[in-house]
Amino acid sequence: MAGSSKDVLASSFKKRLQDLDCPYVDGVDESWISELLFHPGEARIRLLQWLFSRFDSKLAEMLDNQYVLSETQVDSRLQCLLQISTMMGLCKADEIDLMRGTSSSSKLIAFWDQLLDILCIVDTADNPQKRSLASPGIISESMTVEEQMDHDCQYISTLAAQRDLKDFFSTKLYLLPPDLLRMIENSLKEQGLEGHRPKPPDRSKLDEEISKLTKDVQASEAQLGAIKKQHDFPQSDQKAVTKVTQTLKLVLSELAQLVTSFSYCFESEMRQWCNKTPPRLTDLGPAVKRVYSLLQQFTTLLDSLRSIQTSYIGVCDTGQHSKGDTETKRIENLMSVSQAALDSFQECVGIMNESLQRCGEDWDASTTLGATFLR
């Protein structure tokens, strides 16, 4: 029974698609129609794009008819199809599964039934040959006349139950928008005239205000004319304006696509985490903070000790180096003084030997002693 009902629905959908001259149903059977309408895929997205473009040619500008491999761009196409379907009243703004083809069978059947009915009505209204043969209304073949009548009655009951329906038959007419009415009411409250009709303004005062405003406008126009005479305003280049406009349009379209992709990613990947209950925290926070502060102080102390050790080692190395340099200098000074004393003593001995030779005295012992010192 279920299989026969699906075959009937597929046959009905196929007939209406053929009436719309759909290129996707030529030479196919009902099973392929069911696969096309009720299962996700690229062919289903292309069919939806063609149907919406068939409904209004301006919608073709919103749709991308090229096959894309990027998953993000596919999602952006689904978002665009969902937006159009929402504007046509076919689904809600959050029913993205209808565009994918993963929703329940009843919702998918109702969606395709309403969409094809709308397109058939539009096609009948636009075609003069079909208009003369058209009936006042089109009853869907997927449901009986009684079911259609029940649905229509429920729709009328829903409209009648809305709270704003009484405003359609209200005898009180407001000539001003709500913000101006609220401003007038507040002004009357400040003047103490709440609930009373304000007195009309004096005509002479209105004439004075009008004449004053007229003079101000004339003076402003004279100033504007003088400015135009003094300065030459260059005309804008139409090609440059067109180029900038196209560039801005391209950038805005890319930005809109990024926003749509982010919105879908947020709804599908991040929304589920936003609704979770917050974690329950324990009372270990102050203790952990205290331990962390003590560790910081201990680390600072270790760094200070390390710097002291480094300074001590540097001072010791500098002292040893200075001590070695002092000893070397002292030894060199002693050697230079000894060499100078030896040179002076040798000079004195030489002078003494010369004196002895002059005097002719025999100083063998002294000469021997002097030679010994010289060695």
C-alpha positions as a Markdown table, in Angstrom:
| # | Residue | x | y | z |
|---|---|---|---|---|
| 1 | Met | 0.0 | 0.0 | 0.0 |
| 2 | Ala | 2.8 | 2.3 | 0.9 |
| 3 | Gly | 4.6 | 1.5 | -2.3 |
| 4 | Ser | 1.5 | 2.2 | -4.4 |
| 5 | Ser | 1.0 | 5.6 | -2.7 |
| 6 | Lys | 4.6 | 6.6 | -3.4 |
| 7 | Asp | 4.1 | 5.6 | -7.0 |
| 8 | Val | 1.0 | 7.7 | -7.2 |
| 9 | Leu | 2.9 | 10.7 | -5.7 |
| 10 | Ala | 5.8 | 10.2 | -8.0 |
| 11 | Ser | 3.5 | 10.1 | -11.0 |
| 12 | Ser | 1.7 | 13.2 | -9.9 |
| 13 | Phe | 5.0 | 15.1 | -9.4 |
| 14 | Lys | 6.3 | 13.9 | -12.7 |
| 15 | Lys | 3.2 | 15.1 | -14.6 |
| 16 | Arg | 3.4 | 18.5 | -13.0 |
| 17 | Leu | 7.2 | 18.8 | -13.8 |
| 18 | Gln | 6.5 | 17.8 | -17.4 |
| 19 | Asp | 3.8 | 20.5 | -17.6 |
| 20 | Leu | 6.5 | 23.0 | -16.4 |
| 21 | Asp | 8.8 | 21.7 | -19.2 |
| 22 | Cys | 11.4 | 20.5 | -16.7 |
| 23 | Pro | 14.5 | 19.2 | -18.5 |
| 24 | Tyr | 15.3 | 16.8 | -15.6 |
| 25 | Val | 12.3 | 14.4 | -16.2 |
| 26 | Asp | 12.6 | 13.6 | -19.8 |
| 27 | Gly | 12.6 | 9.9 | -20.4 |
| 28 | Val | 12.7 | 8.8 | -16.8 |
| 29 | Asp | 10.3 | 6.6 | -14.7 |
| 30 | Glu | 8.6 | 7.2 | -11.4 |
| 31 | Ser | 11.4 | 5.5 | -9.4 |
| 32 | Trp | 13.9 | 7.9 | -10.7 |
| 33 | Ile | 11.6 | 10.8 | -9.8 |
| 34 | Ser | 11.3 | 9.5 | -6.2 |
| 35 | Glu | 15.1 | 9.2 | -6.0 |
| 36 | Leu | 15.5 | 12.8 | -7.3 |
| 37 | Leu | 13.0 | 14.4 | -5.0 |
| 38 | Phe | 13.4 | 12.5 | -1.7 |
| 39 | His | 17.1 | 11.8 | -1.6 |
| 40 | Pro | 20.0 | 14.3 | -1.2 |
| 41 | Gly | 22.3 | 15.0 | -4.1 |
| 42 | Glu | 23.6 | 17.5 | -6.6 |
| 43 | Ala | 20.8 | 16.7 | -9.0 |
| 44 | Arg | 18.2 | 17.7 | -6.4 |
| 45 | Ile | 20.0 | 21.0 | -5.7 |
| 46 | Arg | 20.0 | 21.7 | -9.5 |
| 47 | Leu | 16.3 | 20.9 | -9.7 |
| 48 | Leu | 15.5 | 23.3 | -6.9 |
| 49 | Gln | 17.6 | 26.0 | -8.5 |
| 50 | Trp | 15.8 | 25.5 | -11.9 |
| 51 | Leu | 12.3 | 25.6 | -10.2 |
| 52 | Phe | 13.0 | 28.8 | -8.3 |
| 53 | Ser | 14.4 | 30.4 | -11.5 |
| 54 | Arg | 11.3 | 29.2 | -13.3 |
| 55 | Phe | 9.2 | 31.0 | -10.6 |
| 56 | Asp | 11.0 | 34.3 | -11.0 |
| 57 | Ser | 13.9 | 35.1 | -13.3 |
| 58 | Lys | 15.4 | 37.5 | -10.7 |
| 59 | Leu | 15.9 | 34.6 | -8.3 |
| 60 | Ala | 18.4 | 33.2 | -10.8 |
| 61 | Glu | 20.8 | 36.0 | -9.9 |
| 62 | Met | 20.8 | 34.7 | -6.3 |
| 63 | Leu | 21.6 | 31.1 | -7.3 |
| 64 | Asp | 24.9 | 29.6 | -8.5 |
| 65 | Asn | 24.2 | 27.2 | -11.3 |
| 66 | Gln | 27.8 | 25.8 | -11.4 |
| 67 | Tyr | 28.9 | 22.6 | -9.8 |
| 68 | Val | 31.2 | 23.2 | -6.9 |
| 69 | Leu | 33.4 | 20.8 | -5.0 |
| 70 | Ser | 33.8 | 22.9 | -1.9 |
| 71 | Glu | 31.6 | 21.7 | 0.9 |
| 72 | Thr | 31.3 | 25.3 | 2.2 |
| 73 | Gln | 30.0 | 26.6 | -1.1 |
| 74 | Val | 27.5 | 23.7 | -1.3 |
| 75 | Asp | 26.2 | 24.8 | 2.1 |
| 76 | Ser | 26.0 | 28.4 | 0.9 |
| 77 | Arg | 23.8 | 27.2 | -2.0 |
| 78 | Leu | 21.5 | 25.4 | 0.5 |
| 79 | Gln | 21.3 | 28.5 | 2.6 |
| 80 | Cys | 20.3 | 30.5 | -0.4 |
| 81 | Leu | 17.6 | 28.0 | -1.4 |
| 82 | Leu | 16.4 | 28.0 | 2.2 |
| 83 | Gln | 16.1 | 31.8 | 2.2 |
| 84 | Ile | 14.1 | 31.7 | -1.0 |
| 85 | Ser | 11.8 | 28.9 | 0.3 |
| 86 | Thr | 11.2 | 30.9 | 3.5 |
| 87 | Met | 10.3 | 34.0 | 1.5 |
| 88 | Met | 7.8 | 31.9 | -0.5 |
| 89 | Gly | 6.3 | 30.5 | 2.7 |
| 90 | Leu | 7.3 | 26.9 | 1.9 |
| 91 | Cys | 9.2 | 26.3 | 5.1 |
| 92 | Lys | 10.6 | 27.8 | 8.2 |
| 93 | Ala | 14.0 | 29.6 | 8.4 |
| 94 | Asp | 15.6 | 26.7 | 10.3 |
| 95 | Glu | 14.4 | 23.8 | 8.2 |
| 96 | Ile | 17.7 | 23.3 | 6.3 |
| 97 | Asp | 17.0 | 19.5 | 6.1 |
| 98 | Leu | 14.3 | 20.2 | 3.6 |
| 99 | Met | 16.8 | 21.6 | 1.2 |
| 100 | Arg | 19.2 | 18.8 | 1.8 |
| 101 | Gly | 16.5 | 16.1 | 1.4 |
| 102 | Thr | 17.1 | 14.5 | 4.8 |
| 103 | Ser | 13.9 | 15.5 | 6.4 |
| 104 | Ser | 10.9 | 13.2 | 7.1 |
| 105 | Ser | 8.9 | 11.9 | 4.1 |
| 106 | Ser | 5.7 | 13.8 | 5.1 |
| 107 | Lys | 7.5 | 17.1 | 5.2 |
| 108 | Leu | 9.3 | 16.5 | 1.9 |
| 109 | Ile | 6.0 | 15.5 | 0.2 |
| 110 | Ala | 4.3 | 18.6 | 1.6 |
| 111 | Phe | 7.2 | 20.8 | 0.4 |
| 112 | Trp | 7.3 | 19.5 | -3.1 |
| 113 | Asp | 3.5 | 19.5 | -3.4 |
| 114 | Gln | 3.2 | 23.2 | -2.4 |
| 115 | Leu | 6.2 | 24.2 | -4.5 |
| 116 | Leu | 4.9 | 22.5 | -7.7 |
| 117 | Asp | 1.4 | 23.9 | -7.0 |
| 118 | Ile | 2.7 | 27.4 | -6.9 |
| 119 | Leu | 4.7 | 27.0 | -10.1 |
| 120 | Cys | 1.7 | 25.5 | -11.9 |
| 121 | Ile | -0.5 | 28.4 | -10.8 |
| 122 | Val | 2.1 | 30.9 | -12.0 |
| 123 | Asp | 2.6 | 29.1 | -15.2 |
| 124 | Thr | -1.1 | 28.9 | -15.8 |
| 125 | Ala | -1.5 | 32.6 | -15.1 |
| 126 | Asp | 1.3 | 33.5 | -17.5 |
| 127 | Asn | 0.2 | 31.3 | -20.3 |
| 128 | Pro | -2.8 | 32.6 | -22.3 |
| 129 | Gln | -3.7 | 29.2 | -23.7 |
| 130 | Lys | -3.8 | 27.6 | -20.3 |
| 131 | Arg | -5.5 | 30.6 | -18.6 |
| 132 | Ser | -8.7 | 30.1 | -20.6 |
| 133 | Leu | -8.9 | 26.4 | -19.6 |
| 134 | Ala | -7.8 | 26.9 | -16.0 |
| 135 | Ser | -10.2 | 26.2 | -13.1 |
| 136 | Pro | -10.6 | 28.8 | -10.3 |
| 137 | Gly | -8.3 | 26.8 | -8.1 |
| 138 | Ile | -5.9 | 23.9 | -8.4 |
| 139 | Ile | -6.5 | 20.9 | -6.1 |
| 140 | Ser | -3.4 | 18.8 | -5.4 |
| 141 | Glu | -3.6 | 15.3 | -6.7 |
| 142 | Ser | -1.6 | 14.1 | -3.7 |
| 143 | Met | -4.7 | 14.5 | -1.4 |
| 144 | Thr | -8.4 | 14.2 | -1.7 |
| 145 | Val | -10.8 | 17.1 | -1.9 |
| 146 | Glu | -12.0 | 16.5 | 1.7 |
| 147 | Glu | -8.4 | 16.7 | 3.0 |
| 148 | Gln | -7.8 | 19.8 | 1.1 |
| 149 | Met | -11.0 | 21.3 | 2.5 |
| 150 | Asp | -10.0 | 20.4 | 6.0 |
| 151 | His | -6.6 | 22.0 | 5.5 |
| 152 | Asp | -8.1 | 25.2 | 4.2 |
| 153 | Cys | -10.6 | 25.4 | 7.1 |
| 154 | Gln | -7.7 | 24.9 | 9.6 |
| 155 | Tyr | -5.8 | 27.7 | 7.9 |
| 156 | Ile | -8.8 | 30.1 | 8.1 |
| 157 | Ser | -9.3 | 29.2 | 11.7 |
| 158 | Thr | -5.6 | 29.9 | 12.4 |
| 159 | Leu | -5.9 | 33.3 | 10.8 |
| 160 | Ala | -9.1 | 34.1 | 12.7 |
| 161 | Ala | -7.5 | 33.1 | 16.0 |
| 162 | Gln | -4.7 | 35.6 | 15.7 |
| 163 | Arg | -4.9 | 38.5 | 18.1 |
| 164 | Asp | -4.1 | 41.1 | 15.5 |
| 165 | Leu | -7.1 | 40.2 | 13.3 |
| 166 | Lys | -9.3 | 42.7 | 15.1 |
| 167 | Asp | -7.1 | 45.5 | 13.9 |
| 168 | Phe | -8.3 | 44.9 | 10.4 |
| 169 | Phe | -11.8 | 45.9 | 11.4 |
| 170 | Ser | -10.9 | 48.7 | 13.7 |
| 171 | Thr | -12.9 | 51.9 | 13.2 |
| 172 | Lys | -10.2 | 54.1 | 14.8 |
| 173 | Leu | -7.8 | 55.5 | 12.3 |
| 174 | Tyr | -4.4 | 56.9 | 13.2 |
| 175 | Leu | -3.0 | 59.4 | 10.7 |
| 176 | Leu | 0.4 | 59.7 | 12.4 |
| 177 | Pro | 3.0 | 57.0 | 12.9 |
| 178 | Pro | 3.4 | 55.6 | 16.5 |
| 179 | Asp | 6.6 | 57.5 | 17.3 |
| 180 | Leu | 5.0 | 60.8 | 16.5 |
| 181 | Leu | 1.8 | 59.9 | 18.4 |
| 182 | Arg | 4.0 | 59.0 | 21.5 |
| 183 | Met | 5.8 | 62.3 | 21.2 |
| 184 | Ile | 2.6 | 64.2 | 21.1 |
| 185 | Glu | 1.2 | 62.3 | 24.1 |
| 186 | Asn | 4.4 | 63.0 | 26.1 |
| 187 | Ser | 4.2 | 66.7 | 25.2 |
| 188 | Leu | 0.5 | 66.9 | 26.3 |
| 189 | Lys | 1.5 | 65.2 | 29.6 |
| 190 | Glu | 4.1 | 67.8 | 30.3 |
| 191 | Gln | 1.6 | 70.6 | 29.6 |
| 192 | Gly | -1.0 | 69.0 | 31.8 |
| 193 | Leu | -3.4 | 68.5 | 28.9 |
| 194 | Glu | -3.5 | 64.7 | 29.1 |
| 195 | Gly | -6.8 | 63.4 | 27.8 |
| 196 | His | -7.8 | 66.8 | 26.2 |
| 197 | Arg | -7.6 | 67.8 | 22.6 |
| 198 | Pro | -4.9 | 70.4 | 22.1 |
| 199 | Lys | -5.9 | 73.8 | 20.8 |
| 200 | Pro | -5.1 | 74.6 | 17.2 |
| 201 | Pro | -2.1 | 77.0 | 16.8 |
| 202 | Asp | -2.6 | 80.6 | 15.9 |
| 203 | Arg | -2.7 | 81.2 | 12.2 |
| 204 | Ser | -0.7 | 84.4 | 12.4 |
| 205 | Lys | 2.1 | 82.7 | 14.2 |
| 206 | Leu | 2.1 | 80.0 | 11.5 |
| 207 | Asp | 2.4 | 82.6 | 8.8 |
| 208 | Glu | 5.3 | 84.2 | 10.6 |
| 209 | Glu | 7.1 | 80.9 | 10.9 |
| 210 | Ile | 6.4 | 80.1 | 7.2 |
| 211 | Ser | 7.8 | 83.5 | 6.1 |
| 212 | Lys | 10.8 | 83.1 | 8.3 |
| 213 | Leu | 11.5 | 79.6 | 6.9 |
| 214 | Thr | 11.0 | 80.9 | 3.4 |
| 215 | Lys | 13.7 | 83.6 | 4.0 |
| 216 | Asp | 16.1 | 81.1 | 5.4 |
| 217 | Val | 15.6 | 78.8 | 2.5 |
| 218 | Gln | 16.2 | 81.6 | 0.0 |
| 219 | Ala | 19.3 | 82.7 | 1.8 |
| 220 | Ser | 20.6 | 79.1 | 1.8 |
| 221 | Glu | 19.9 | 78.8 | -1.9 |
| 222 | Ala | 21.8 | 82.1 | -2.6 |
| 223 | Gln | 24.8 | 80.8 | -0.6 |
| 224 | Leu | 24.7 | 77.5 | -2.5 |
| 225 | Gly | 24.6 | 79.4 | -5.8 |
| 226 | Ala | 27.6 | 81.5 | -4.8 |
| 227 | Ile | 29.6 | 78.5 | -3.8 |
| 228 | Lys | 28.8 | 76.8 | -7.2 |
| 229 | Lys | 30.0 | 79.9 | -9.1 |
| 230 | Gln | 33.2 | 80.1 | -7.1 |
| 231 | His | 34.2 | 76.4 | -7.3 |
| 232 | Asp | 34.1 | 73.9 | -10.2 |
| 233 | Phe | 33.0 | 70.5 | -9.2 |
| 234 | Pro | 34.5 | 67.8 | -11.5 |
| 235 | Gln | 32.2 | 65.3 | -13.0 |
| 236 | Ser | 32.7 | 61.7 | -11.9 |
| 237 | Asp | 34.0 | 59.2 | -14.4 |
| 238 | Gln | 31.3 | 56.7 | -15.2 |
| 239 | Lys | 33.7 | 53.9 | -16.0 |
| 240 | Ala | 35.5 | 54.3 | -12.7 |
| 241 | Val | 32.2 | 54.4 | -10.8 |
| 242 | Thr | 31.1 | 51.2 | -12.6 |
| 243 | Lys | 34.4 | 49.5 | -11.8 |
| 244 | Val | 34.3 | 50.4 | -8.1 |
| 245 | Thr | 30.6 | 49.4 | -7.9 |
| 246 | Gln | 31.3 | 46.0 | -9.4 |
| 247 | Thr | 34.3 | 45.5 | -7.1 |
| 248 | Leu | 32.3 | 46.4 | -4.1 |
| 249 | Lys | 29.5 | 44.1 | -5.2 |
| 250 | Leu | 31.9 | 41.2 | -5.6 |
| 251 | Val | 33.5 | 41.9 | -2.2 |
| 252 | Leu | 30.1 | 42.1 | -0.5 |
| 253 | Ser | 28.9 | 38.9 | -2.1 |
| 254 | Glu | 32.0 | 37.1 | -0.9 |
| 255 | Leu | 31.5 | 38.6 | 2.6 |
| 256 | Ala | 27.8 | 37.4 | 2.5 |
| 257 | Gln | 29.0 | 34.0 | 1.5 |
| 258 | Leu | 31.5 | 33.9 | 4.4 |
| 259 | Val | 28.8 | 35.0 | 6.8 |
| 260 | Thr | 26.4 | 32.4 | 5.6 |
| 261 | Ser | 29.1 | 29.7 | 5.9 |
| 262 | Phe | 29.9 | 30.8 | 9.4 |
| 263 | Ser | 26.3 | 30.8 | 10.4 |
| 264 | Tyr | 25.8 | 27.3 | 9.1 |
| 265 | Cys | 29.0 | 26.1 | 10.7 |
| 266 | Phe | 27.9 | 27.7 | 14.0 |
| 267 | Glu | 24.4 | 26.1 | 13.8 |
| 268 | Ser | 25.7 | 22.6 | 12.9 |
| 269 | Glu | 28.9 | 22.4 | 14.9 |
| 270 | Met | 28.9 | 24.9 | 17.7 |
| 271 | Arg | 25.3 | 25.4 | 18.8 |
| 272 | Gln | 25.2 | 22.0 | 20.5 |
| 273 | Trp | 28.0 | 23.0 | 22.8 |
| 274 | Cys | 26.5 | 26.4 | 23.7 |
| 275 | Asn | 23.4 | 24.8 | 25.3 |
| 276 | Lys | 25.3 | 22.6 | 27.7 |
| 277 | Thr | 25.2 | 23.3 | 31.5 |
| 278 | Pro | 28.2 | 25.1 | 32.9 |
| 279 | Pro | 30.7 | 23.0 | 34.9 |
| 280 | Arg | 30.4 | 23.0 | 38.7 |
| 281 | Leu | 33.5 | 24.4 | 40.3 |
| 282 | Thr | 35.0 | 23.2 | 43.7 |
| 283 | Asp | 36.5 | 25.2 | 46.5 |
| 284 | Leu | 40.1 | 24.4 | 45.6 |
| 285 | Gly | 40.6 | 27.7 | 43.8 |
| 286 | Pro | 42.1 | 29.7 | 46.8 |
| 287 | Ala | 44.4 | 26.8 | 47.7 |
| 288 | Val | 45.7 | 26.4 | 44.2 |
| 289 | Lys | 46.2 | 30.1 | 44.0 |
| 290 | Arg | 48.2 | 30.1 | 47.3 |
| 291 | Val | 50.4 | 27.2 | 46.1 |
| 292 | Tyr | 51.0 | 28.9 | 42.8 |
| 293 | Ser | 52.1 | 32.1 | 44.6 |
| 294 | Leu | 54.4 | 30.2 | 46.9 |
| 295 | Leu | 56.0 | 28.4 | 43.9 |
| 296 | Gln | 56.5 | 31.8 | 42.3 |
| 297 | Gln | 58.2 | 33.1 | 45.4 |
| 298 | Phe | 60.4 | 30.0 | 45.6 |
| 299 | Thr | 61.4 | 30.3 | 42.0 |
| 300 | Thr | 62.3 | 34.0 | 42.5 |
| 301 | Leu | 64.5 | 33.0 | 45.5 |
| 302 | Leu | 66.3 | 30.3 | 43.5 |
| 303 | Asp | 66.9 | 32.9 | 40.8 |
| 304 | Ser | 68.4 | 35.3 | 43.3 |
| 305 | Leu | 70.7 | 32.6 | 44.8 |
| 306 | Arg | 71.8 | 31.7 | 41.3 |
| 307 | Ser | 72.7 | 35.4 | 40.6 |
| 308 | Ile | 74.6 | 35.6 | 43.9 |
| 309 | Gln | 76.6 | 32.5 | 43.0 |
| 310 | Thr | 77.4 | 33.9 | 39.6 |
| 311 | Ser | 78.6 | 37.1 | 41.1 |
| 312 | Tyr | 80.7 | 35.3 | 43.7 |
| 313 | Ile | 82.4 | 33.2 | 41.1 |
| 314 | Gly | 83.1 | 36.3 | 39.0 |
| 315 | Val | 84.6 | 38.1 | 42.0 |
| 316 | Cys | 86.9 | 35.2 | 42.9 |
| 317 | Asp | 88.1 | 34.9 | 39.3 |
| 318 | Thr | 88.8 | 38.6 | 39.2 |
| 319 | Gly | 90.7 | 38.5 | 42.6 |
| 320 | Gln | 92.9 | 35.6 | 41.5 |
| 321 | His | 93.7 | 37.3 | 38.2 |
| 322 | Ser | 94.6 | 40.5 | 40.0 |
| 323 | Lys | 96.8 | 38.7 | 42.5 |
| 324 | Gly | 98.8 | 37.0 | 39.8 |
| 325 | Asp | 99.3 | 40.2 | 37.9 |
| 326 | Thr | 100.6 | 41.9 | 41.2 |
| 327 | Glu | 103.1 | 39.1 | 41.9 |
| 328 | Thr | 104.4 | 39.3 | 38.3 |
| 329 | Lys | 104.8 | 43.0 | 38.4 |
| 330 | Arg | 106.7 | 42.8 | 41.8 |
| 331 | Ile | 109.1 | 40.2 | 40.5 |
| 332 | Glu | 109.8 | 42.3 | 37.4 |
| 333 | Asn | 110.4 | 45.3 | 39.5 |
| 334 | Leu | 112.9 | 43.4 | 41.8 |
| 335 | Met | 114.7 | 42.1 | 38.7 |
| 336 | Ser | 115.0 | 45.5 | 37.2 |
| 337 | Val | 116.3 | 47.0 | 40.5 |
| 338 | Ser | 118.8 | 44.2 | 41.0 |
| 339 | Gln | 120.0 | 44.6 | 37.4 |
| 340 | Ala | 120.4 | 48.3 | 38.0 |
| 341 | Ala | 122.3 | 47.7 | 41.3 |
| 342 | Leu | 124.6 | 45.2 | 39.6 |
| 343 | Asp | 125.3 | 47.6 | 36.8 |
| 344 | Ser | 126.2 | 50.4 | 39.3 |
| 345 | Phe | 128.4 | 48.0 | 41.4 |
| 346 | Gln | 130.2 | 46.9 | 38.2 |
| 347 | Glu | 130.8 | 50.5 | 37.3 |
| 348 | Cys | 132.2 | 51.3 | 40.7 |
| 349 | Val | 134.6 | 48.3 | 40.5 |
| 350 | Gly | 135.8 | 49.4 | 37.1 |
| 351 | Ile | 136.5 | 52.9 | 38.5 |
| 352 | Met | 138.4 | 51.4 | 41.4 |
| 353 | Asn | 140.5 | 49.2 | 39.2 |
| 354 | Glu | 141.5 | 52.2 | 37.1 |
| 355 | Ser | 142.4 | 54.1 | 40.2 |
| 356 | Leu | 144.6 | 51.3 | 41.4 |
| 357 | Gln | 146.4 | 51.0 | 38.1 |
| 358 | Arg | 147.1 | 54.7 | 38.2 |
| 359 | Cys | 148.5 | 54.6 | 41.7 |
| 360 | Gly | 150.7 | 51.5 | 40.9 |
| 361 | Glu | 149.7 | 49.7 | 44.0 |
| 362 | Asp | 149.3 | 46.0 | 44.2 |
| 363 | Trp | 145.7 | 45.1 | 45.0 |
| 364 | Asp | 145.6 | 41.6 | 43.9 |
| 365 | Ala | 143.1 | 40.5 | 46.5 |
| 366 | Ser | 140.8 | 43.4 | 45.7 |
| 367 | Thr | 141.1 | 42.7 | 41.9 |
| 368 | Thr | 140.3 | 39.1 | 42.6 |
| 369 | Leu | 137.4 | 40.1 | 44.8 |
| 370 | Gly | 136.2 | 42.5 | 42.1 |
| 371 | Ala | 136.4 | 39.8 | 39.4 |
| 372 | Thr | 134.5 | 37.4 | 41.6 |
| 373 | Phe | 131.7 | 40.0 | 42.0 |
| 374 | Leu | 131.7 | 40.6 | 38.3 |
| 375 | Arg | 131.2 | 37.0 | 37.6 |
